[in-house]
Short mmCIF file of C-alpha atoms and ligand atoms in Angstrom, two decimals:
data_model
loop_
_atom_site.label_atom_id
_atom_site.label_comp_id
_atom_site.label_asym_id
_atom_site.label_seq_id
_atom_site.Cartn_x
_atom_site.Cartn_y
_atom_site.Cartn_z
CA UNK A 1 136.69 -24.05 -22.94
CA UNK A 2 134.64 -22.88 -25.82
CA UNK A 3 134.16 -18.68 -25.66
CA UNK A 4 130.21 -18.95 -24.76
CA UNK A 5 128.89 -15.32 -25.93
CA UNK A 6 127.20 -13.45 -22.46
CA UNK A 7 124.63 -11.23 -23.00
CA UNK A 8 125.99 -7.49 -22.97
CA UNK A 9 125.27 -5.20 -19.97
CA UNK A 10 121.66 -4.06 -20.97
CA UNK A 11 121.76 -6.42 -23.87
CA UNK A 12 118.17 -7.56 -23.08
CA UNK A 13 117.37 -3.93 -22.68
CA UNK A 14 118.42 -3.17 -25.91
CA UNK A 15 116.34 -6.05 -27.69
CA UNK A 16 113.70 -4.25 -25.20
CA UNK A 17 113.93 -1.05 -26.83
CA UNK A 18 114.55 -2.62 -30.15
CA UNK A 19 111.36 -4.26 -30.44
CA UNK A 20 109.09 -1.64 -28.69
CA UNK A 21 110.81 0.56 -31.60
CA UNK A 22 109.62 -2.24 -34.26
CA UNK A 23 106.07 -2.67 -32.83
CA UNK A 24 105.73 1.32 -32.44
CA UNK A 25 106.38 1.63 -36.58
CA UNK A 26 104.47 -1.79 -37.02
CA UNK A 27 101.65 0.28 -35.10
CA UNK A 28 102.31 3.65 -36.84
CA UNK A 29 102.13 1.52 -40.37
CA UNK A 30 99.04 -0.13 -39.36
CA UNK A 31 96.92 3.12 -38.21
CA UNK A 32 98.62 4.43 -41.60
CA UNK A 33 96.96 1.60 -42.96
CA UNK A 34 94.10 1.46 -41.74
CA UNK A 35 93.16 5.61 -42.38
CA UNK A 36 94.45 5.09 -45.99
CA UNK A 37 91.07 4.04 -46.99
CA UNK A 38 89.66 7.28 -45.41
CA UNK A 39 92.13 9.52 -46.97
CA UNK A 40 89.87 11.20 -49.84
CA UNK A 41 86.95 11.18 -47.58
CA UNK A 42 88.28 12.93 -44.56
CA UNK A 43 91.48 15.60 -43.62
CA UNK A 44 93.15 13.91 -40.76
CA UNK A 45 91.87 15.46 -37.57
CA UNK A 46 94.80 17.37 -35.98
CA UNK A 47 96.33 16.40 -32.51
CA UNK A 48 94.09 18.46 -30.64
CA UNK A 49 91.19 16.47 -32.12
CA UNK A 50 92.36 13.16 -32.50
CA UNK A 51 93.18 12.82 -28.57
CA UNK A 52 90.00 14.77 -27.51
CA UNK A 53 87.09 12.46 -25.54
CA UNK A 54 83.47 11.40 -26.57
CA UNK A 55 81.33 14.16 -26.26
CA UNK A 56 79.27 12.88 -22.95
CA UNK A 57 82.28 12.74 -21.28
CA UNK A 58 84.00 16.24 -22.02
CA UNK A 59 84.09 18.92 -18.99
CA UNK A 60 82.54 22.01 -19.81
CA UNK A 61 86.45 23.47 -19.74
CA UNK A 62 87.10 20.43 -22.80
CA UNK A 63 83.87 22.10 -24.24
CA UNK A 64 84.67 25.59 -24.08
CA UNK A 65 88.39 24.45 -25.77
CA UNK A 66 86.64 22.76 -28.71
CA UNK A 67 84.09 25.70 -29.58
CA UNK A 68 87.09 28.50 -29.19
CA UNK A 69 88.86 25.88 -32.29
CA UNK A 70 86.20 25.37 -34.35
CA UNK A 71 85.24 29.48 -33.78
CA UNK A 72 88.14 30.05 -35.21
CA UNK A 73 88.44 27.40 -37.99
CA UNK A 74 85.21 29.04 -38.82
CA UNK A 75 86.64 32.63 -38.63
CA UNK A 76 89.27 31.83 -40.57
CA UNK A 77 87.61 30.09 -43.49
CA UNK A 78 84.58 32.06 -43.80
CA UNK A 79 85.63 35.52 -42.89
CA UNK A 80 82.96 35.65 -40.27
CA UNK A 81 82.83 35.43 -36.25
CA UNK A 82 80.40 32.80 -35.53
CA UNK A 83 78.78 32.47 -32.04
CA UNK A 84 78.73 29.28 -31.16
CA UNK A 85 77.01 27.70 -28.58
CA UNK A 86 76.26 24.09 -27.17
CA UNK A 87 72.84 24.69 -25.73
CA UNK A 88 71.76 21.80 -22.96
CA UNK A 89 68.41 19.88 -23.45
CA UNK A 90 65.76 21.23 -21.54
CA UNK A 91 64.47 19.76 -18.49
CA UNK A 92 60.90 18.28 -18.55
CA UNK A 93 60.84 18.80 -22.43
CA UNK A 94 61.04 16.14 -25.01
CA UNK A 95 60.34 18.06 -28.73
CA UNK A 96 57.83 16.52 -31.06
CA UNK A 97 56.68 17.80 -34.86
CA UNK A 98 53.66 17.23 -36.40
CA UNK A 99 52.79 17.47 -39.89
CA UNK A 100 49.40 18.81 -41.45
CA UNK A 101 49.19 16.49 -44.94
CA UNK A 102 45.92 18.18 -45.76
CA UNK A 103 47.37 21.65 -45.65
CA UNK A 104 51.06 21.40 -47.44
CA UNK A 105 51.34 22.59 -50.85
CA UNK A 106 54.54 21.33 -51.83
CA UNK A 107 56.22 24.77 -51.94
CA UNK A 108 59.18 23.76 -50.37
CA UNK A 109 59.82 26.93 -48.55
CA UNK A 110 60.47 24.70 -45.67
CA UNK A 111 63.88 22.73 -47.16
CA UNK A 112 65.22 26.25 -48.53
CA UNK A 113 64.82 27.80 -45.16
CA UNK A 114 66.34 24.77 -43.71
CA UNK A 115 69.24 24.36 -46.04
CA UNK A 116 70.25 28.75 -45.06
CA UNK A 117 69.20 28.04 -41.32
CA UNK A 118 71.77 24.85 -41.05
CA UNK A 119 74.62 26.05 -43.18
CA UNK A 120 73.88 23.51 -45.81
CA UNK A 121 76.10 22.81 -48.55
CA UNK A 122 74.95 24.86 -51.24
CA UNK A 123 77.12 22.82 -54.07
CA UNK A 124 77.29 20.00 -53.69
CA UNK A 125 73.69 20.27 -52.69
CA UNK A 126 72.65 18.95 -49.07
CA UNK A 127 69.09 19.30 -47.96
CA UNK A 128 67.87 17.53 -45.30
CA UNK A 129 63.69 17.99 -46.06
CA UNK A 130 62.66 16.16 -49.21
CA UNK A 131 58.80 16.81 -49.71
CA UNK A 132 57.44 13.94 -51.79
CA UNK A 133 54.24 14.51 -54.26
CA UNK A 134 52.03 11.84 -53.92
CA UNK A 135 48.85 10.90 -56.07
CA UNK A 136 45.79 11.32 -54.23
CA UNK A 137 44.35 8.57 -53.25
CA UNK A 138 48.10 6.50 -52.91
CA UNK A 139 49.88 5.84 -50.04
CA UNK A 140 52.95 4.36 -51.67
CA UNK A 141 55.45 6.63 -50.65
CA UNK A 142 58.25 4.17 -53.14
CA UNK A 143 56.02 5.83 -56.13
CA UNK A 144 56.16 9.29 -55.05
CA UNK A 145 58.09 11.93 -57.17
CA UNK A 146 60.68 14.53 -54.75
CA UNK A 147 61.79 16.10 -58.10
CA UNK A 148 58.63 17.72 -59.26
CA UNK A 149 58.49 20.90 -61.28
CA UNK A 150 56.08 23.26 -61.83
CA UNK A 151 52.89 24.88 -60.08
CA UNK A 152 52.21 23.61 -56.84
CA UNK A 153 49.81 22.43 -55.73
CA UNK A 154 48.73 20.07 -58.82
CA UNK A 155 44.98 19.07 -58.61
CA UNK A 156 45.94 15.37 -58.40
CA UNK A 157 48.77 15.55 -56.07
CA UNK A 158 49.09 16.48 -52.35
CA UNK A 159 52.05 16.68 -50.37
CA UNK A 160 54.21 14.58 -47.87
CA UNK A 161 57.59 16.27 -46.51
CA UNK A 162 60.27 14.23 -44.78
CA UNK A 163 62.97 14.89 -42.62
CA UNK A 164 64.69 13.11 -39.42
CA UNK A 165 61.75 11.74 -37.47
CA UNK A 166 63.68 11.24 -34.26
CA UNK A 167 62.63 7.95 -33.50
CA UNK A 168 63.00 6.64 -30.04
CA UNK A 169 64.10 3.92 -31.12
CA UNK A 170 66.59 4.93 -33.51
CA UNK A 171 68.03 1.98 -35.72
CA UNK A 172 70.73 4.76 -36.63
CA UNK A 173 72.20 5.04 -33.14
CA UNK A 174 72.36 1.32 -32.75
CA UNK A 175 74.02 1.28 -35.97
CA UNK A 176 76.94 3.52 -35.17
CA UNK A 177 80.22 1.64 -34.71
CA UNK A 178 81.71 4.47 -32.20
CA UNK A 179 78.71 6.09 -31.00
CA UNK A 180 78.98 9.53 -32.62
CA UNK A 181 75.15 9.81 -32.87
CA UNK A 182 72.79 9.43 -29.69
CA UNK A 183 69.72 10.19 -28.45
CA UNK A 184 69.64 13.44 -26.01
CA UNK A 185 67.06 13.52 -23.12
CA UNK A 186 64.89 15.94 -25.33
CA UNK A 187 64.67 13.10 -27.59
CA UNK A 188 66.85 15.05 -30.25
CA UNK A 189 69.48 12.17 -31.96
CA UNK A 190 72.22 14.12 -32.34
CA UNK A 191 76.03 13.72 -33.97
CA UNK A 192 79.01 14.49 -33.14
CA UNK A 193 80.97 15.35 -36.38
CA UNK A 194 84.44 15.37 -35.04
CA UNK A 195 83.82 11.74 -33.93
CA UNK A 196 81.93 10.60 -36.95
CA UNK A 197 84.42 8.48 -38.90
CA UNK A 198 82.15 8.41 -41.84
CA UNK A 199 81.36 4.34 -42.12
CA UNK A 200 77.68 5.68 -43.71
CA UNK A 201 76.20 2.35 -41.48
CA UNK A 202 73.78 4.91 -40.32
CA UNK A 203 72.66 6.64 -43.85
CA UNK A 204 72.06 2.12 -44.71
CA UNK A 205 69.51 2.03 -40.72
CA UNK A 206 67.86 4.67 -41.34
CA UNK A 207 64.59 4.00 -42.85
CA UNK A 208 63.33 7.46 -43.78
CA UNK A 209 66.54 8.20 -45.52
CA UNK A 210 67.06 10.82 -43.04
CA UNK A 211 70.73 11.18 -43.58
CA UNK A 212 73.17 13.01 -45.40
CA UNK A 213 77.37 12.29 -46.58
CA UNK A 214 79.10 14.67 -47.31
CA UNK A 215 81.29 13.13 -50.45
CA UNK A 216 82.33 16.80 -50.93
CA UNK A 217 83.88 19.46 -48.90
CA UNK A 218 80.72 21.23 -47.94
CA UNK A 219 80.16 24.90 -49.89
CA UNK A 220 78.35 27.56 -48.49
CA UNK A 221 79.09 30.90 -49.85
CA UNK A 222 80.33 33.20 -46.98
CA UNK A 223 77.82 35.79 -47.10
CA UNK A 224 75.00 32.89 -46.19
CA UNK A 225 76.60 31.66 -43.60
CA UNK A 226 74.37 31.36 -40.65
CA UNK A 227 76.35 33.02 -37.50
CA UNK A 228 74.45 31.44 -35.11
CA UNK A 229 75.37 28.30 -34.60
CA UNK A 230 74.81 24.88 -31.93
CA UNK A 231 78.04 23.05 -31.59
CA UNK A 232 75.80 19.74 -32.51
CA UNK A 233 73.63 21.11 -34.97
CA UNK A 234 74.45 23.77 -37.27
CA UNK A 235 77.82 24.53 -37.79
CA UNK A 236 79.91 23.85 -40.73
CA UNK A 237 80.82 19.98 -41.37
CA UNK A 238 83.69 19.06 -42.89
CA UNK A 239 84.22 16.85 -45.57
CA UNK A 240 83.67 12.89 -44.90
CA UNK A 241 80.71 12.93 -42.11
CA UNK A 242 77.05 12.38 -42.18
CA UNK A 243 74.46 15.29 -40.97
CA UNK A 244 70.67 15.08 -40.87
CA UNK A 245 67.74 17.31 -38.95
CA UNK A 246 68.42 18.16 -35.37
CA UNK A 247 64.94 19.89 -34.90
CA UNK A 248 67.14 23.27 -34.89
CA UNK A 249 68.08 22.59 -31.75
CA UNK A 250 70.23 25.80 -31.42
CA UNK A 251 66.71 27.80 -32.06
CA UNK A 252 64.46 25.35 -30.02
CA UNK A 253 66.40 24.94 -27.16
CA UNK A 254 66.67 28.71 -27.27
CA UNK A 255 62.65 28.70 -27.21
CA UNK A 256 62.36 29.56 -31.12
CA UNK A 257 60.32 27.43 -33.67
CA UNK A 258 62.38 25.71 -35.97
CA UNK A 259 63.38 27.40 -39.14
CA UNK A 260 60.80 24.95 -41.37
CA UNK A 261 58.05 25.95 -38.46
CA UNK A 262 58.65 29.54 -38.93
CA UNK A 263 58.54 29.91 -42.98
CA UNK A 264 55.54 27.31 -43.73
CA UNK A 265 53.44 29.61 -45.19
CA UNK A 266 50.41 27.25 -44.65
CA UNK A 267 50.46 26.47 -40.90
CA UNK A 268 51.38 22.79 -41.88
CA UNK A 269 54.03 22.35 -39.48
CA UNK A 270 53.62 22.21 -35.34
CA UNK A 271 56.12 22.02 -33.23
CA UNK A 272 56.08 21.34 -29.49
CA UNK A 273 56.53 19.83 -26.45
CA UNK A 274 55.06 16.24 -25.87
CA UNK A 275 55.14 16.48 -22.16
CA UNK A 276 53.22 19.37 -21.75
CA UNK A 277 49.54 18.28 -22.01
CA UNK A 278 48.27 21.99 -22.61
CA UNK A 279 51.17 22.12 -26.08
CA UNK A 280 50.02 22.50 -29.49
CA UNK A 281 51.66 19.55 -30.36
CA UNK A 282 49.89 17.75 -27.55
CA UNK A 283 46.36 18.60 -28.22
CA UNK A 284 47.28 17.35 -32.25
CA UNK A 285 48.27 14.27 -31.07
CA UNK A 286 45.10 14.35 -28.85
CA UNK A 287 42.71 15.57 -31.31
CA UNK A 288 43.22 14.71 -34.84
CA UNK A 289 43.89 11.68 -36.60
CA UNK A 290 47.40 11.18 -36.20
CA UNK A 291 49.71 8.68 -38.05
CA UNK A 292 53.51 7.65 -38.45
CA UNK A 293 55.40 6.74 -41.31
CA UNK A 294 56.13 2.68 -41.90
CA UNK A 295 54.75 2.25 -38.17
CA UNK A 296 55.52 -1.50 -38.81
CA UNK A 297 59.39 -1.05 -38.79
CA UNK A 298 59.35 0.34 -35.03
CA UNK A 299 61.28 3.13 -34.77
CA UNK A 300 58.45 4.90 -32.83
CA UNK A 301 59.10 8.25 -34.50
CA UNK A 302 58.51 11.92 -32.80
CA UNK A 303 57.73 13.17 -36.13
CA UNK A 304 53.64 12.57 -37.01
CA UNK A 305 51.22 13.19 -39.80
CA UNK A 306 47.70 14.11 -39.91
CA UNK A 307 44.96 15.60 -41.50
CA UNK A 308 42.09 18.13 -39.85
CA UNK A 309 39.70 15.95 -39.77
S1 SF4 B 401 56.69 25.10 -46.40
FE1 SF4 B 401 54.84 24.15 -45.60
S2 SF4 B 401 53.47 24.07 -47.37
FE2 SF4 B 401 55.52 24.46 -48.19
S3 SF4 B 401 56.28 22.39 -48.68
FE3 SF4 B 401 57.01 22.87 -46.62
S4 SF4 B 401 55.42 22.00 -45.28
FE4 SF4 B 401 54.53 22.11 -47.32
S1 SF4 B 402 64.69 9.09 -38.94
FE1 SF4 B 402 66.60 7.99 -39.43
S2 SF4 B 402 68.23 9.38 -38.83
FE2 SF4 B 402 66.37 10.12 -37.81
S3 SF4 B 402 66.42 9.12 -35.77
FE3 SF4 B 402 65.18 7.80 -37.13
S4 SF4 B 402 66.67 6.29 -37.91
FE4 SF4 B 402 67.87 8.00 -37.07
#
C-alpha cells in the first residue's frame, strides 16, 4: 500500500495562518503602496489619527480628544497655548457677505488681515482673498490683474475681491472623494484637514479658485500666531491639505464680524445673516442691485456684489 501523506494535526490551520500572514504583508505592501505617492506631500498621520472617525460622526468625548492633540502639537511647535475651540453653527442663522464694488479701493487690507487672522502661511505665501483690478467699464474678470502695484485706487481701475463664496451648491463638496469638505447648516463649507488626503479634485471644481494646497509645510512665525483658534477653521494645517475661507467662523459663530469685515477701511464689506429679514445683509440683498459671480455655472453663491445705486 503506497504511504498516502495525511494532513498534519492542524495542518489546514497552519496553511490558515500561513496565508492570512501572506495576505496581511500583501495588504501592508499595498497600503505601503498606495501612500508612497503621498509621501512628500503629507507626514503619515499617527495611530491616533489614522483610526479616528469622520468628523459628523465623532462624540463630543472623540472631539474633546482631538483638540487636547492638536493643542498640544500646537504648543509644542509654536511655543504658544492655543485655545481651541469647535464652535457649533448657529440655529436659525445661515451667514451671507456682500460686497460693495463701488466702494473698494483695492487696498488689500482685507487679505493681510485675513492671512494674520487664519494663521496663514507666511512663506510659502497662502492668502485666501485675491482682489482683482479691473478696467472700468470691463467685466472680464480672465483680463483682470491680482498683482498690481502701486497707488490705489488708479483712475481707470476699480476693484473686485474674491474669496470662498460658499455656494449652496458647492461643486467642491461633490468633488471630494472622502468627504472631508461639507456644507454646515450655517451654510459655511467647511474641511476637515486631518481627513483631507490632498487629491486637489476640489482646488480643479471650484470655479472661483477659492482654494488653497499647501505644497509646503505651512510657516507662520510664532509670534503671529493667532491663539484663537476653530478646530475647522483657523488652526495650523499641515503640510499636503487644501484650506480656503470659512467666513471666520471661530469669530462669527462667536458673534464677531469677520476679520476682512472688521479692517475694510471703506465699509465695502457686509456681513450677515440671510434669515433675518431686519440684517444688514438682508436689506442689501433687498435694496441694491445685487449680482453673483459666473451666475451661469450654478453654484448659487452666499457671497454677492453690488453697487449703491
Ligand atoms: S479692505 Fe476693503 S477697500 Fe481694501 S481691498 Fe479689501 S474690500 Fe477693498
Ligand atoms: S467658492 Fe469654491 S471652494 Fe467655495 S464653496 Fe464654492 S466651489 Fe467650494
Amino acid at each position: 500500500m503506497s504511504e498516502e501523506r495525511k494532513p498534519e494535526e492542524g495542518g489546514s490551520e497552519i496553511s490558515r495562518r500561513a496565508f492570512l500572514a501572506a495576505a496581511a504583508a500583501a495588504a501592508v505592501t499595498a497600503t505601503a503602496a498606495a501612500l508612497a505617492p503621498m509621501k512628500d506631500i503629507a507626514d503619515l498621520p499617527s495611530l491616533e489619527e489614522f483610526l479616528r472617525k469622520h468628523y459628523t460622526e465623532l462624540t463630543p468625548a472623540d472631539k474633546a480628544a482631538i483638540i487636547a492633540r492638536i493643542s498640544a502639537q500646537v504648543e509644542k511647535k509654536y511655543g504658544v497655548k492655543p485655545n481651541l475651540t469647535d464652535p457649533p453653527p448657529l440655529g436659525g442663522v445661515e451667514f451671507g457677505y456682500a460686497l460693495n464694488i463701488g466702494r473698494c479701493v483695492g487696498c488689500r487690507k482685507c487679505v493681510f488681515a485675513c492671512v494674520d487672522e487664519n494663521n496663514q502661511s507666511r512663506n510659502p505665501e497662502i492668502q485666501y482673498i485675491r482682489v482683482l483690478e479691473m478696467k472700468k467699464g470691463s467685466i472680464d474678470v480672465e483680463t483682470s490683474n491680482t498683482e498690481y502695484e502701486g497707488e490705489v485706487p488708479k483712475k481707470d481701475s476699480y476693484y473686485m475681491p474674491i474669496q470662498c463664496h460658499q455656494c449652496r451648491k458647492a461643486p467642491c463638496v461633490k468633488a471630494c472623494p472622502v468627504k472631508a469638505t461639507w456644507q454646515e447648516p450655517d451654510g459655511v463649507v467647511v474641511i476637515d484637514y486631518n481627513w483631507c488626503i490632498g487629491c486637489r479634485y476640489c482646488i480643479a471644481a471650484c470655479p472661483y479658485g477659492a482654494r488653497r494646497f499647501n505644497w509646503q509645510e505651512p510657516n507662520i512665525p510664532q509670534d503671529e500666531l493667532n491663539p484663537e483658534m476653530g478646530l475647522l477653521s483657523n488652526r495650523p494645517r499641515p503640510k499636503g491639505v487644501v484650506e480656503k475661507c470659512h467666513f471666520c467662523l471661530h469669530r462669527t459663530r462667536n458673534g464677531k464680524y469677520p476679520a476682512c469685515v472688521e479692517v475694510c477701511p471703506t465699509g465695502s464689506r457686509k456681513f450677515g445673516n440671510l434669515l433675518d429679514p431686519q440684517s444688514e445683509i438682508s436689506n442689501i440683498l433687498q435694496t441694491k442691485r445685487v449680482y453673483v459671480l459666473k451666475e451661469e455655472v450654478g453654484t448659487l453663491p452666499r457671497f454677492y456684489y453690488y453697487f449703491d445705486i
